[in-house]
CSV table of C-alpha atoms and ligand atoms in Angstrom, one decimal:
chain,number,residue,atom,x,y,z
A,193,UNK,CA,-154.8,65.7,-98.6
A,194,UNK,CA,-151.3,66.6,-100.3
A,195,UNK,CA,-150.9,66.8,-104.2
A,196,UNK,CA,-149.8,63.4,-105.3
A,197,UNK,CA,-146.0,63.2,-106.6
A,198,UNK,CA,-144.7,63.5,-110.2
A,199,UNK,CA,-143.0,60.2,-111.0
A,200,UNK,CA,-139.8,61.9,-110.8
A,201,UNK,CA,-139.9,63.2,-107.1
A,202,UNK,CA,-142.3,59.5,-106.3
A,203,UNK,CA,-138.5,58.3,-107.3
A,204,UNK,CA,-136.5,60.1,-105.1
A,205,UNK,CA,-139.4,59.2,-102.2
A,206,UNK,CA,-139.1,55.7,-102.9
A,207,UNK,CA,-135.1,55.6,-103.0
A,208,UNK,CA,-135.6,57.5,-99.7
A,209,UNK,CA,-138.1,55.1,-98.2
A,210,UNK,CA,-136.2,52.2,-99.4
A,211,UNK,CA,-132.8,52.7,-97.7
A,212,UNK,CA,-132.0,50.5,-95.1
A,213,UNK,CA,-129.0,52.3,-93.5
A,214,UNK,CA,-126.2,54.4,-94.8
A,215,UNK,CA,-125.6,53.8,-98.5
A,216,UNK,CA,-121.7,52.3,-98.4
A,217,UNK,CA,-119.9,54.3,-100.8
A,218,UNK,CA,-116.5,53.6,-101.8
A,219,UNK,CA,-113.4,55.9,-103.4
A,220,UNK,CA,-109.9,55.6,-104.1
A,221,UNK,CA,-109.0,56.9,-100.7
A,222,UNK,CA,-112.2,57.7,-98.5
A,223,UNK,CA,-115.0,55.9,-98.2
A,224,UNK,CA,-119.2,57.3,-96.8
A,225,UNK,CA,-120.1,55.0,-93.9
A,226,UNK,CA,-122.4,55.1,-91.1
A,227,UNK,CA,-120.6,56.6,-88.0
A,228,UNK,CA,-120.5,53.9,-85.3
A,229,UNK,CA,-120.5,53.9,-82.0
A,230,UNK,CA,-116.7,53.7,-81.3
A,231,UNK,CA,-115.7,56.7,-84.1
A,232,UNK,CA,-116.8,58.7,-80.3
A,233,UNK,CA,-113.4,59.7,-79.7
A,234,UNK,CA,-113.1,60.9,-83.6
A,235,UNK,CA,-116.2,63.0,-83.9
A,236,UNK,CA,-115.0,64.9,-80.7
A,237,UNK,CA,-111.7,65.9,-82.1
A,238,UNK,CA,-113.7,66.4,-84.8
A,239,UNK,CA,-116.0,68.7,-83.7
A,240,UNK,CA,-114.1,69.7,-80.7
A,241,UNK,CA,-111.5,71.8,-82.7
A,242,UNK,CA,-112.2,75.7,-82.6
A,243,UNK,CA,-111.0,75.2,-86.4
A,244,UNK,CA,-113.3,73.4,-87.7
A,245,UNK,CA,-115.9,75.1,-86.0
A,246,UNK,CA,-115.3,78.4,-86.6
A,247,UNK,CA,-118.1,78.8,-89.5
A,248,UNK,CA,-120.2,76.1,-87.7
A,249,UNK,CA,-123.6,77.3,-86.5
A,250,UNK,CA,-122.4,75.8,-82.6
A,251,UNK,CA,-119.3,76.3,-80.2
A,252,UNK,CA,-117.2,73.5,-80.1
A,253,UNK,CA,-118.3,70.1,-78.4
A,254,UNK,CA,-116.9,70.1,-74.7
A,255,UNK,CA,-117.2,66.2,-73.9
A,256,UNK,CA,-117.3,63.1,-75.6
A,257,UNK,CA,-120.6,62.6,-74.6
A,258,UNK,CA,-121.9,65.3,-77.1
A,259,UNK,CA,-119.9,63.6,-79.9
A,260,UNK,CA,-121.9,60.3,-78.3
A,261,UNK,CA,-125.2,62.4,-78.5
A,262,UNK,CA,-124.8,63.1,-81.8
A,263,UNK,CA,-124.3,59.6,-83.3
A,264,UNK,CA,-127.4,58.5,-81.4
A,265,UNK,CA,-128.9,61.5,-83.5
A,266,UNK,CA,-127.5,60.9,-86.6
A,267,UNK,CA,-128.6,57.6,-86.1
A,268,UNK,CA,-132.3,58.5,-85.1
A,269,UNK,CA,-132.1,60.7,-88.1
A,270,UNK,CA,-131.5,58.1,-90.6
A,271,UNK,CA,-133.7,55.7,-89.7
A,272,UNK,CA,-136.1,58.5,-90.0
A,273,UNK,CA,-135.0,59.2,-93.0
A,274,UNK,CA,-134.6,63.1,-92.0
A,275,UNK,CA,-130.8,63.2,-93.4
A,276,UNK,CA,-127.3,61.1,-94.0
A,277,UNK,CA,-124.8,62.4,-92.5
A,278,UNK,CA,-121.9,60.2,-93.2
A,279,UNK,CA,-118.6,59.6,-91.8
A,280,UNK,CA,-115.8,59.9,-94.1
A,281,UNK,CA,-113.2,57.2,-93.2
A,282,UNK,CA,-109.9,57.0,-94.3
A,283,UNK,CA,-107.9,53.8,-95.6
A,284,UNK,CA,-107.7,52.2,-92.0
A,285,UNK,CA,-111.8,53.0,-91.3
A,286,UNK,CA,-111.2,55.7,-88.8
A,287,UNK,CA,-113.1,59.0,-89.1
A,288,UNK,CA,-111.8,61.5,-90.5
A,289,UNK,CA,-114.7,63.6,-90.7
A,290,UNK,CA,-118.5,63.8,-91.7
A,291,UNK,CA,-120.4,64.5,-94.8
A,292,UNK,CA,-123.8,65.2,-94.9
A,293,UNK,CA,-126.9,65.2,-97.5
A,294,UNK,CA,-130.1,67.2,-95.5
A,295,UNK,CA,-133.1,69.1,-96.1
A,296,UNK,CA,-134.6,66.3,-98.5
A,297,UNK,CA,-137.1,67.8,-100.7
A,298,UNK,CA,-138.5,65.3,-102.8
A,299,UNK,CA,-141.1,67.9,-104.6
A,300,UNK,CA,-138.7,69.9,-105.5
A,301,UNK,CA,-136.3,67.7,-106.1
A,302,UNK,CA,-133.9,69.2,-104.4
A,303,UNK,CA,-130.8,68.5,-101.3
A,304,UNK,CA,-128.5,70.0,-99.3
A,305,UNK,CA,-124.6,69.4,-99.3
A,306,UNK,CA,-122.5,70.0,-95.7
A,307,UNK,CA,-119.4,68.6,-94.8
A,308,UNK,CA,-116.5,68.6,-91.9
A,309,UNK,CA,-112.9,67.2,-92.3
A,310,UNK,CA,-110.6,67.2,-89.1
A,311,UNK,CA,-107.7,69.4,-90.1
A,312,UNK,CA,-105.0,66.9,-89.6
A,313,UNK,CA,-106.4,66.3,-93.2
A,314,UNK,CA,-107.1,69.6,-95.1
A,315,UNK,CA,-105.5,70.2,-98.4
A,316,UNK,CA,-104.9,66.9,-99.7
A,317,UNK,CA,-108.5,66.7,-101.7
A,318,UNK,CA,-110.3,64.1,-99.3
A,319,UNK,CA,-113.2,66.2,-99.0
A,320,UNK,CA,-114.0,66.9,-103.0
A,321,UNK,CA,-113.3,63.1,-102.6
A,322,UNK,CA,-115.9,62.7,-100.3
A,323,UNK,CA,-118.0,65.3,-101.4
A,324,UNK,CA,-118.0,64.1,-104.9
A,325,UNK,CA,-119.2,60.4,-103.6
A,326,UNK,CA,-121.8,61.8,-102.0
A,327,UNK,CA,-123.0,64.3,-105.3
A,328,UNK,CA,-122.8,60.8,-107.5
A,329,UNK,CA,-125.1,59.5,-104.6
A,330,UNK,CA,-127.6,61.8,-105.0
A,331,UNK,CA,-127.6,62.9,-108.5
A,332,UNK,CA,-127.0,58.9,-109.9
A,333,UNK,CA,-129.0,56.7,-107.1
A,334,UNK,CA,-131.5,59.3,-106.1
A,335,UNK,CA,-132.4,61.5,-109.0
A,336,UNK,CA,-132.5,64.9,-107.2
A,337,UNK,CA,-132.2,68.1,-109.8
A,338,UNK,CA,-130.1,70.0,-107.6
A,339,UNK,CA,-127.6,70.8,-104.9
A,340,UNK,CA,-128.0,73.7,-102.2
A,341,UNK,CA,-125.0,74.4,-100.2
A,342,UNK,CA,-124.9,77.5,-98.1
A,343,UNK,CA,-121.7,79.1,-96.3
A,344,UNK,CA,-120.0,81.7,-94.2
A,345,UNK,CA,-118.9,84.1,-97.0
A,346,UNK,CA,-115.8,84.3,-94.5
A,347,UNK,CA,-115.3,80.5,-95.3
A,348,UNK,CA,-112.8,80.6,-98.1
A,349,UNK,CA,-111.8,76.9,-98.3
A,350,UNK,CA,-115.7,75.8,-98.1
A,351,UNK,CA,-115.8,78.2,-101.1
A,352,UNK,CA,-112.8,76.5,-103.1
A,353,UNK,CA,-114.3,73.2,-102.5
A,354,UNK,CA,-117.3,74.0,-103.7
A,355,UNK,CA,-116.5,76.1,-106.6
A,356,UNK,CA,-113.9,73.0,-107.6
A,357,UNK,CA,-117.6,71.2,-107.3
A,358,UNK,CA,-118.8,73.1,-109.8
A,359,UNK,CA,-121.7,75.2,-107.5
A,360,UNK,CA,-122.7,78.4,-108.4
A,361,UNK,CA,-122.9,81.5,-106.0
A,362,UNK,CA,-126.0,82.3,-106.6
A,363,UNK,CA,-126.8,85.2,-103.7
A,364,UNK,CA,-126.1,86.2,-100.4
A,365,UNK,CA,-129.0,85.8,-97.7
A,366,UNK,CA,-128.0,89.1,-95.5
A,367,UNK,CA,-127.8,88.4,-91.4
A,368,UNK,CA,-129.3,85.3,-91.9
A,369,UNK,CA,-127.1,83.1,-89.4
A,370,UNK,CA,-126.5,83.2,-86.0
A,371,UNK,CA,-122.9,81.6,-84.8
A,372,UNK,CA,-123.6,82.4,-81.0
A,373,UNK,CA,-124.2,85.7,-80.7
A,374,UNK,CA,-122.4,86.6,-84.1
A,375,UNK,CA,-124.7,87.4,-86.6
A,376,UNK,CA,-123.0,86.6,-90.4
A,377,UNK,CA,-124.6,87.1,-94.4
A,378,UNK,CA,-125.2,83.4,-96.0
A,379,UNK,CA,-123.8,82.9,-99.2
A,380,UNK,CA,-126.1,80.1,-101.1
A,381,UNK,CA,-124.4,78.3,-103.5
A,382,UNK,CA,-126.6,75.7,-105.9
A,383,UNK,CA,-125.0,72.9,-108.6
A,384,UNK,CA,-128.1,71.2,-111.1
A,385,UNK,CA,-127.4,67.8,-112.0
A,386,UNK,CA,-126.5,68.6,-115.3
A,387,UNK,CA,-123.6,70.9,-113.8
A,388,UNK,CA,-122.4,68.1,-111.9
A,389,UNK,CA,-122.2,65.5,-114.8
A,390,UNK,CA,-120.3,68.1,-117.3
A,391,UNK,CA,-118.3,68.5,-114.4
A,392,UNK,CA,-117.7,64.7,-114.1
A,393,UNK,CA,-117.3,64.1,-117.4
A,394,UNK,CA,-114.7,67.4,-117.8
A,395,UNK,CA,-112.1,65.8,-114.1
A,396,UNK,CA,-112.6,62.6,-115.9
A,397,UNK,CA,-111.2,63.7,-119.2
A,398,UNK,CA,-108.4,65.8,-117.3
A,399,UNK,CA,-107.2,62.9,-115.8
A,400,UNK,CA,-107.0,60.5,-118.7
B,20,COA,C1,-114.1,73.0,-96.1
B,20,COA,C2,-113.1,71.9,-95.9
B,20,COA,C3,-113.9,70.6,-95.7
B,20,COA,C4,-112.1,71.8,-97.1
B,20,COA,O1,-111.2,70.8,-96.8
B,20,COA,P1,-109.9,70.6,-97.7
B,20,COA,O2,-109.3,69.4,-97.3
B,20,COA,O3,-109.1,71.9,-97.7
B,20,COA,O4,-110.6,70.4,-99.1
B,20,COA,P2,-109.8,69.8,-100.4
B,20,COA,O5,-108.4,69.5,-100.1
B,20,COA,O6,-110.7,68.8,-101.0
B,20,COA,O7,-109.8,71.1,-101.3
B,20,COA,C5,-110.8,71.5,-102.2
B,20,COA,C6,-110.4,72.7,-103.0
B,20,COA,O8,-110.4,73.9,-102.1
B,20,COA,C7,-109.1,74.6,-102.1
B,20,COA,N1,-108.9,75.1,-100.8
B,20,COA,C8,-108.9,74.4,-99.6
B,20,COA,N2,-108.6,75.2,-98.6
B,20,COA,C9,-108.5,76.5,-99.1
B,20,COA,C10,-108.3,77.8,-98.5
B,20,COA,N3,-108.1,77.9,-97.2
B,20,COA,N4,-108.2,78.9,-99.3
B,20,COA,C11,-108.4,78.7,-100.7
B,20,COA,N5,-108.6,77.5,-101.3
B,20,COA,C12,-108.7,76.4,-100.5
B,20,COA,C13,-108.1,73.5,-102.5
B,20,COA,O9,-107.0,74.1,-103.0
B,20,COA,C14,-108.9,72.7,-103.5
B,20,COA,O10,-108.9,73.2,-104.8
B,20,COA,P3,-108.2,72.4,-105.9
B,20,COA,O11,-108.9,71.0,-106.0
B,20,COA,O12,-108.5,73.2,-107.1
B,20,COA,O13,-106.8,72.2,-105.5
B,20,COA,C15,-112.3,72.1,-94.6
B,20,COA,O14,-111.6,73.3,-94.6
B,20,COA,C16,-113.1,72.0,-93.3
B,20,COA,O15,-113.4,71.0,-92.8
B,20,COA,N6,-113.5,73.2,-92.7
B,20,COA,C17,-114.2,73.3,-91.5
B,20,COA,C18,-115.6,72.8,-91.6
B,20,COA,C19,-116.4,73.7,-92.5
B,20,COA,O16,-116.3,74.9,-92.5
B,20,COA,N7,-117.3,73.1,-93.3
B,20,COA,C20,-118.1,73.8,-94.2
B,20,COA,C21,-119.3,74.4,-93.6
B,20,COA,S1,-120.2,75.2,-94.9
């Protein structure tokens, strides 16, 4: 029979257990949705671009009916409650890319971070956008502790972003990941929920 929960990680089970589809979340210029049936066209440019997936832990899709697949899964995984992997839509609702929360570890109290953004887009901030909204998520509605993020130490604008996040590199997992037949180091990266809201607090005050 497993250990009963503290209250703390009973919380993060019960905001888990209580979602009833992809949390909506809103910024000034992206927004988290659930990916929908017709963003089919978008995930495969998506992840059908050797740029995007050239730290990715798969080759590139081939057909649209892998990027069709994989909202099916995505789908399947929510309901489960496995993981959210969001779209990230831009002002007129199309995808633009996909951000993810996985690896739920109530317990612990713990997530993980990944992300995407089609490279028509790169360099203009919408992914700390979407990234952030996803952090708030997690930190505000759920109550996890802390953030894992792990990367290709090759990855240099996964890096930035995160680093802008606030996470901390806090090792390097050595020929841990296999991209194909390409074996590459992991660098792990965490952020605790009290790094996130300093860091809030400190963009917030910058802006004003
Ligand atoms: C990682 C990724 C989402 C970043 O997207 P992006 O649009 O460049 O991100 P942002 O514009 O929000 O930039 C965030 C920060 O990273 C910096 N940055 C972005 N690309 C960079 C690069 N190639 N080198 C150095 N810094 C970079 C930006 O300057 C910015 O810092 P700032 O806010 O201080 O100006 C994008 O490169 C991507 O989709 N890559 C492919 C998928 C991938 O590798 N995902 C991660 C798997 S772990």
């Amino acid at each position: 029979m497993p250990l009963p929960l503290s209250p703390p990680s009973q919380a993060i089970a019960d905001v888990l257990a209580a979602l009833d589809g992809f949390p909506l979340l809103q910024g000034p210029r992206v927004r988290l949705r659930g990916p929908r049936e017709d963003d089919d066209a978008a995930l495969f440019a998506l992840f059908g671009d050797a740029r995007v997936m050239r730290y990715w832990s798969r080759p590139p899709m081939q057909s649209i009916d892998e990027a069709r697949e994989q909202i099916a899964r995505i789908q399947a995984d929510m309901a489960e409650r496995r993981l959210i992997n969001w779209a990230i839509a831009d002002e007129n609702d199309a995808l633009v890319g996909t951000c993810t929360l996985f690896r739920f570890d109530p317990t612990h109290r713990r997530v993980e971070l990944g992300y995407a953004l089609h490279p028509d887009h790169w360099g203009r901030g919408l992914a700390r956008e979407a990234a952030s909204l996803a952090l708030d998520w997690a930190v505000d509605v759920a109550g996890f502790h802390r953030i894992d993020a792990g990367i290709d130490p090759d990855n240099l604008a996964s890096r930035a972003l995160l680093h802008r996040l606030g996470f901390l590199t806090e090792g390097v997992q050595r020929e841990s990941f296999f991209v194909g037949e390409r074996v590459t180091d992991s660098e792990l990266l965490g952020l605790l929920a009290s790094d996130w809201r300093r860091q809030r607090e400190a963009a917030a005050a910058a802006a004003r």
